[in-house]
XYZ file of C-alpha atoms in Angstrom:
471
model
C 21.410 -12.519 28.831
C 17.911 -13.890 27.895
C 17.916 -15.418 24.260
C 14.213 -16.084 23.253
C 12.274 -13.237 23.284
C 9.023 -13.237 21.805
C 6.978 -9.714 21.393
C 3.489 -9.929 21.324
C 2.255 -6.918 18.863
C 4.073 -5.658 15.659
C 2.410 -2.260 16.309
C 5.597 -0.038 15.735
C 6.311 -0.102 19.296
C 6.331 -4.078 18.895
C 8.785 -3.649 15.355
C 10.950 -1.264 17.368
C 11.083 -3.708 20.513
C 12.057 -6.370 17.713
C 14.782 -4.569 16.343
C 16.412 -3.472 19.018
C 16.127 -6.476 20.460
C 17.693 -8.628 17.790
C 20.604 -5.752 16.935
C 21.622 -6.898 20.663
C 22.027 -10.488 19.822
C 18.796 -11.641 20.736
C 16.088 -14.496 18.494
C 13.302 -12.843 18.465
C 9.050 -13.934 17.534
C 6.620 -11.293 16.877
C 2.904 -12.592 17.363
C 0.691 -10.708 16.047
C -3.131 -10.831 16.291
C -3.524 -9.179 12.178
C -2.847 -10.403 9.218
C -0.156 -7.875 8.780
C 1.895 -5.105 10.911
C 1.056 -1.758 11.846
C -1.508 -1.447 14.625
C -2.754 1.750 14.499
C -0.850 3.415 11.572
C -3.049 0.424 9.082
C -5.213 0.894 6.140
C -8.794 1.401 5.229
C -9.971 1.081 0.767
C -11.722 3.734 0.172
C -13.091 4.155 -3.470
C -10.027 2.414 -4.743
C -7.465 4.538 -2.489
C -5.902 2.449 0.373
C -5.922 5.275 3.036
C -3.829 5.788 6.570
C -6.155 4.584 9.044
C -4.157 6.229 11.342
C -1.038 8.957 11.518
C -1.076 10.506 8.391
C 2.520 12.369 8.424
C 5.709 11.380 10.429
C 7.740 13.067 11.959
C 11.435 12.484 13.497
C 12.414 10.067 11.861
C 16.099 9.389 13.345
C 13.728 7.209 15.863
C 13.159 4.949 12.595
C 16.962 5.326 11.495
C 17.511 4.555 14.939
C 15.388 1.903 15.122
C 16.571 -0.084 11.765
C 20.541 1.410 12.790
C 19.894 -1.616 15.571
C 20.264 -4.205 12.831
C 22.805 -2.520 11.078
C 20.359 -1.188 8.021
C 19.732 2.256 6.679
C 16.558 3.772 6.623
C 17.098 5.001 3.147
C 17.373 1.333 1.752
C 14.011 1.005 3.153
C 11.911 3.983 2.719
C 11.330 7.040 0.633
C 10.557 10.241 3.051
C 8.964 12.923 0.976
C 9.113 17.125 2.795
C 5.821 17.744 3.852
C 6.308 21.969 3.277
C 4.463 23.715 4.321
C 3.735 21.323 6.879
C 0.419 23.182 7.549
C -1.524 25.187 5.848
C -3.780 26.801 8.780
C -7.642 28.910 8.442
C -9.106 30.547 10.538
C -12.568 31.987 10.794
C -11.800 35.176 9.601
C -11.211 34.264 6.697
C -7.461 34.302 7.239
C -4.883 31.472 6.283
C -1.160 31.106 7.734
C 1.130 28.682 6.355
C 3.103 26.155 8.979
C 7.117 26.308 7.254
C 9.463 23.720 8.997
C 12.493 26.307 7.479
C 13.078 29.240 10.110
C 13.639 31.763 7.347
C 10.239 31.328 5.658
C 7.787 31.060 9.013
C 9.274 34.129 10.088
C 8.166 36.088 6.767
C 5.091 34.302 7.013
C 4.455 35.653 10.265
C 5.499 38.595 9.703
C 3.363 38.548 6.670
C 0.421 37.385 7.864
C -0.032 38.792 11.905
C 2.868 41.387 12.211
C 6.939 42.293 12.477
C 6.316 42.195 16.354
C 5.189 38.454 16.066
C 8.077 37.568 13.792
C 10.929 38.906 16.641
C 8.178 36.613 19.270
C 8.606 33.496 17.036
C 12.009 34.500 16.482
C 12.298 33.938 20.403
C 9.588 30.470 20.670
C 11.534 28.666 17.990
C 14.625 29.232 20.180
C 12.982 28.184 23.049
C 11.295 25.236 21.789
C 14.407 24.418 20.269
C 16.012 24.549 23.729
C 13.220 22.326 25.625
C 13.650 19.709 23.537
C 17.038 19.288 23.634
C 16.925 19.153 27.599
C 13.857 16.759 27.197
C 15.478 14.748 24.253
C 17.526 12.046 26.242
C 17.082 12.697 29.759
C 13.213 12.471 29.782
C 11.417 11.225 26.484
C 14.416 9.066 25.497
C 14.666 6.876 29.613
C 13.550 4.671 31.649
C 12.232 5.337 35.384
C 12.110 3.340 38.012
C 10.826 5.589 40.583
C 10.356 9.756 40.776
C 14.234 10.381 42.315
C 15.069 9.847 38.581
C 13.628 12.889 37.706
C 16.267 14.783 39.765
C 19.017 15.101 37.793
C 20.683 18.456 36.671
C 18.486 18.812 33.439
C 15.374 19.044 36.081
C 16.398 22.230 36.677
C 17.160 23.447 33.067
C 13.791 21.838 32.295
C 12.341 23.565 35.567
C 14.069 27.697 34.124
C 12.920 27.104 31.157
C 9.527 26.766 31.947
C 8.488 23.563 30.816
C 6.464 22.752 34.536
C 4.108 25.763 33.670
C 0.692 25.744 31.370
C 1.660 25.499 27.788
C -1.164 28.926 27.118
C 0.306 31.278 29.161
C 4.212 29.946 28.693
C 3.521 30.722 24.697
C 2.077 34.338 25.214
C 5.315 35.064 26.056
C 6.302 34.918 22.923
C 3.233 35.572 21.047
C 0.066 37.862 21.072
C -1.832 37.184 17.579
C -4.093 34.212 19.032
C -4.377 32.811 15.501
C -0.674 31.839 16.530
C -1.050 31.160 19.883
C -3.581 27.556 17.667
C -0.875 27.077 15.761
C 1.987 26.294 18.592
C -0.361 24.909 21.312
C -3.241 22.619 19.502
C -0.749 19.697 19.332
C -1.317 19.490 22.906
C -4.326 17.360 22.089
C -2.161 14.616 20.867
C -1.080 14.342 24.029
C -4.857 14.336 25.445
C -4.577 17.366 28.169
C -6.322 21.097 26.724
C -3.368 23.302 25.493
C -4.721 25.792 28.867
C -4.136 22.964 31.139
C -1.110 21.289 29.124
C 2.583 21.091 31.040
C 4.464 23.051 28.741
C 7.275 20.812 28.459
C 4.926 19.562 26.216
C 5.706 22.309 23.645
C 8.207 19.726 22.297
C 5.546 18.094 20.396
C 5.441 21.409 18.330
C 8.906 21.673 18.064
C 8.465 18.230 16.350
C 5.848 19.309 13.577
C 7.476 22.994 12.925
C 11.007 23.465 13.439
C 12.067 19.037 13.099
C 9.970 18.825 9.822
C 7.159 17.028 8.499
C 7.458 13.974 5.987
C 4.846 11.376 4.572
C 6.346 8.374 3.538
C 6.154 7.068 -0.890
C 3.186 4.224 -0.189
C 2.060 6.136 2.702
C 2.421 5.466 6.281
C 1.832 1.818 6.633
C 4.929 2.012 3.916
C 6.836 2.306 7.998
C 5.547 -1.367 9.496
C 5.950 -2.940 6.494
C 9.530 -2.476 5.987
C 9.863 -2.477 9.647
C 9.003 -5.661 10.131
C 11.281 -7.046 6.542
C 13.714 -5.773 8.300
C 13.504 -7.466 10.741
C 12.510 -10.810 8.462
C 15.653 -10.009 7.160
C 17.846 -10.667 9.997
C 15.967 -13.556 11.177
C 13.116 -12.788 13.427
C 9.919 -15.110 12.503
C 6.451 -13.102 12.523
C 2.581 -15.365 13.670
C 0.510 -13.101 11.519
C -3.455 -14.141 12.828
C -2.039 -15.197 16.198
C -3.986 -13.904 19.270
C -2.053 -14.453 22.617
C -4.250 -16.498 24.902
C -2.354 -16.446 28.338
C 1.200 -16.430 29.416
C 2.761 -19.729 31.354
C 4.875 -18.965 34.900
C 7.434 -20.120 36.986
C 7.524 -18.246 39.518
C 7.921 -14.194 38.982
C 9.120 -15.437 35.357
C 6.818 -15.986 31.511
C 8.627 -19.438 30.500
C 6.234 -19.367 27.575
C 3.733 -17.432 25.473
C 0.515 -19.349 24.123
C -2.134 -19.516 21.620
C -4.773 -20.714 20.612
C -2.489 -22.645 18.173
C 0.852 -23.469 20.034
C 2.888 -22.709 22.921
C 5.554 -21.677 22.066
C 9.127 -21.562 25.173
C 10.170 -17.758 25.864
C 13.368 -16.494 28.163
C 11.233 -12.978 27.976
C 8.662 -10.991 26.914
C 7.786 -7.988 24.839
C 3.857 -6.667 25.249
C 3.211 -3.901 22.938
C -0.143 -4.996 22.684
C -2.804 -2.156 24.539
C -2.171 -1.546 27.978
C -5.317 -2.591 28.995
C -4.750 -6.272 27.332
C -0.670 -6.008 28.578
C -2.563 -6.483 32.026
C -4.949 -8.465 31.645
C -2.350 -11.265 30.171
C -0.569 -10.748 33.237
C -3.052 -10.508 35.789
C -2.266 -7.665 37.096
C -3.638 -4.453 37.746
C -1.650 -0.644 37.432
C -0.675 0.091 41.044
C -2.110 3.083 41.246
C -4.184 5.705 44.148
C -5.341 7.660 40.970
C -7.704 5.746 38.277
C -6.277 6.589 34.493
C -7.112 9.104 32.578
C -7.931 8.563 28.322
C -7.211 10.716 26.225
C -9.957 12.671 24.135
C -10.714 10.171 20.847
C -11.688 11.020 17.216
C -13.970 10.589 14.324
C -12.738 10.074 11.447
C -14.357 10.749 7.484
C -12.544 9.121 5.116
C -13.669 10.646 1.956
C -12.661 9.425 -2.095
C -13.847 12.154 -4.310
C -14.362 12.787 -7.589
C -12.264 16.649 -7.614
C -9.780 18.081 -4.931
C -9.554 21.510 -3.685
C -7.209 23.984 -2.250
C -5.581 21.847 -0.301
C -1.790 20.942 1.491
C -1.193 17.416 2.698
C -2.073 18.617 6.401
C -5.181 21.425 7.161
C -6.462 22.176 9.648
C -9.657 24.478 9.745
C -10.143 26.937 13.177
C -13.497 27.631 14.299
C -14.474 30.476 16.279
C -14.032 28.803 19.758
C -11.069 28.012 21.384
C -11.167 27.112 24.892
C -14.607 26.028 24.823
C -14.197 22.973 22.345
C -11.437 21.820 24.813
C -14.308 22.167 27.861
C -16.707 20.377 25.674
C -14.781 17.606 24.258
C -12.590 17.091 27.244
C -14.936 17.524 30.608
C -18.420 18.281 29.484
C -18.338 14.980 27.280
C -19.809 17.007 24.319
C -19.531 17.026 20.563
C -17.675 20.248 19.719
C -20.645 22.746 18.894
C -17.797 25.065 17.065
C -15.559 22.409 15.322
C -12.236 22.960 14.830
C -10.732 19.420 11.700
C -8.014 18.616 10.967
C -8.389 17.622 6.973
C -5.307 15.582 5.279
C -5.041 15.349 1.698
C -2.965 12.441 1.014
C -3.811 12.032 -2.750
C -5.844 13.493 -5.051
C -8.948 12.221 -4.436
C -8.639 11.035 -0.787
C -9.210 12.900 1.939
C -8.856 11.956 5.531
C -10.862 14.362 7.791
C -10.527 14.143 11.321
C -12.825 15.293 14.538
C -11.393 15.334 18.429
C -14.897 14.872 20.426
C -15.129 12.898 23.413
C -13.977 9.173 24.046
C -16.310 6.045 25.176
C -15.310 6.985 29.262
C -15.772 10.644 29.382
C -19.737 10.907 27.476
C -22.616 8.321 26.274
C -23.509 9.329 22.920
C -24.717 6.570 20.869
C -22.241 6.530 18.132
C -24.918 4.260 16.385
C -27.100 6.605 16.195
C -25.080 9.822 16.409
C -22.445 8.686 13.543
C -23.929 9.169 10.599
C -25.797 12.314 11.569
C -22.516 13.598 12.612
C -21.035 12.983 9.529
C -23.288 14.886 7.873
C -22.264 17.751 10.154
C -19.098 17.762 9.512
C -19.376 17.768 5.445
C -21.572 20.681 6.162
C -18.818 22.383 8.304
C -16.738 21.536 5.966
C -18.328 22.958 3.043
C -18.974 26.698 5.225
C -15.352 26.395 5.651
C -14.152 26.466 1.501
C -14.616 23.251 0.200
C -17.725 23.927 -1.490
C -19.552 21.144 -3.060
C -17.503 18.406 -0.476
C -20.273 16.189 0.298
C -21.636 15.894 -3.717
C -18.679 14.977 -4.576
C -17.693 12.432 -2.028
C -17.736 8.653 -4.569
C -16.963 6.440 -1.634
C -16.160 6.927 1.954
C -15.323 4.820 5.212
C -16.842 6.259 8.872
C -14.743 5.596 11.741
C -16.566 6.776 15.797
C -14.926 5.748 18.875
C -16.818 2.939 18.181
C -14.443 1.451 16.148
C -11.469 2.385 16.927
C -10.818 -1.126 19.237
C -8.932 0.428 21.828
C -9.587 1.611 25.675
C -12.168 3.532 26.142
C -12.523 4.478 22.506
C -9.395 6.200 21.449
C -6.408 6.131 19.445
C -4.760 8.161 21.658
C -4.401 6.489 24.867
C -3.236 8.047 28.527
C -3.939 11.509 28.644
C -0.639 13.318 29.794
C -1.336 15.138 32.646
C 1.037 15.518 35.327
C -0.273 11.922 37.243
C 0.684 10.165 33.524
C 3.832 11.686 32.803
C 7.519 10.751 33.198
C 8.040 8.662 36.469
C 4.452 8.557 36.587
C 3.373 7.071 33.747
C 2.587 3.896 34.396
C 5.782 2.052 33.969
C 7.258 -0.437 31.092
C 8.111 -3.223 33.672
C 5.729 -4.032 35.812
C 6.182 -6.077 39.634
C 6.269 -9.557 40.431
C 6.465 -9.867 35.826
C 10.754 -10.496 36.035
C 11.165 -10.876 32.446
C 8.393 -8.972 30.892
C 8.146 -5.198 29.700
C 5.991 -2.895 28.002
C 5.964 -0.663 24.834
C 3.585 1.457 23.007
C 1.416 4.510 23.886
C 0.155 3.313 27.537
C 3.442 3.156 28.849
C 7.403 4.886 28.772
C 7.123 7.674 27.007
C 3.778 8.478 25.427
C 1.494 8.892 22.670
C 2.514 9.724 18.510
C 4.843 7.642 16.462
C 8.887 9.164 17.759
C 7.716 8.338 21.389
C 6.186 4.624 20.446
C 9.177 4.328 18.232
C 10.981 4.871 21.351
C 9.442 3.136 23.992
C 10.198 -0.218 22.061
C 13.739 0.735 22.715
C 13.507 0.987 26.414
C 11.517 -2.433 26.458
C 14.927 -4.151 24.339
C 16.559 -2.437 27.409
C 15.091 -3.624 29.981
C 14.563 -6.858 29.179
C 18.520 -6.979 28.205
C 18.920 -6.559 31.842
C 17.239 -9.502 32.639
C 19.344 -11.800 34.180
């Protein structure tokens, strides 16, 4: 088995891979071009606050516990997670509000109060269906390595088909619900996967399961506390970290990588886990994706971090829906335009600190001049927030930081990676092994199983399994 493994990238995927490799007896060196761990789960300084620059909540903490458990550690000894309840506060254009509770009884009561008894009964059935979808996908689709489409041919595939997992998400939701507000609440998560709800596979309702049933958590100290804890646990068990180390090339002997080079040193190795951006991984390998279809990237996002001198009636996670729905996705996914009637995510992580996220086209879909448009769009977002109940938001801002697609530094200028279209899902997603590279595995949002904190943590485990199979 491979002894010394070099992990390139100390984001959540790379840290998960490092811990799982250590747990299987490997010696691990992690190379990270930044000065701190985290990757997309980073921070930004705003008005004396340390704000999350990437994900703002944690779901499915058992996958995090799994990574710590690989080296005999417990999540509870490294992080304190506070449950966010309600998970979401939703505001609609008609002035109504729905609080999304993860507790079944509390959410059923909320739906009954706001939408009526018929919808409450439908929610009960929807909750059961979401649980069944997740149960059938957890081990056999989300948490599995694929070598070919034939790996899908298993009894669970038939069960997933019977559950309607290969239909479209929104029509499947309409089997249970009729209230348009609820349809939005249980389908907007598809945008995280880079696909409009009208076109997303119903199987991706598992994201709604993670958000609205399994529970939402916020680590004390912010989301960046997660990679900090993972890296410290890895260091405790012998992993070496090189910060500020940009990998320049891989050294080969036949089809095997024998060393990783940075500008400062050559590091001999027996295997490599590339947990960097997918295009960077292919560039280092000197390979091109073996695909007939070009990669399709998810929409991007504009994020306004705002430090304010007052607060509003907000929960941790707030969704401010506009009137428009299907046209909104058409604008940002297909037409490359800004939302004419935006729906916004507002995170209130600390008193006086707000994170406003507006989905927008990625750099491949549009030709928007963000250097010129960015400041103007910031003003439009502030005006929209004020119209939707956050009166005086602009005047209350004391410091701010604006992020546009130009700033993400990722392929196509999107933090959400490859879209989860059918042609980029499961065995059709870029594999975490590459032909002609016998002792290399990929990890991260661009490979199996996909985008989001839980899938990225899983990707690290799957990469470790690939490397552990190398002889």
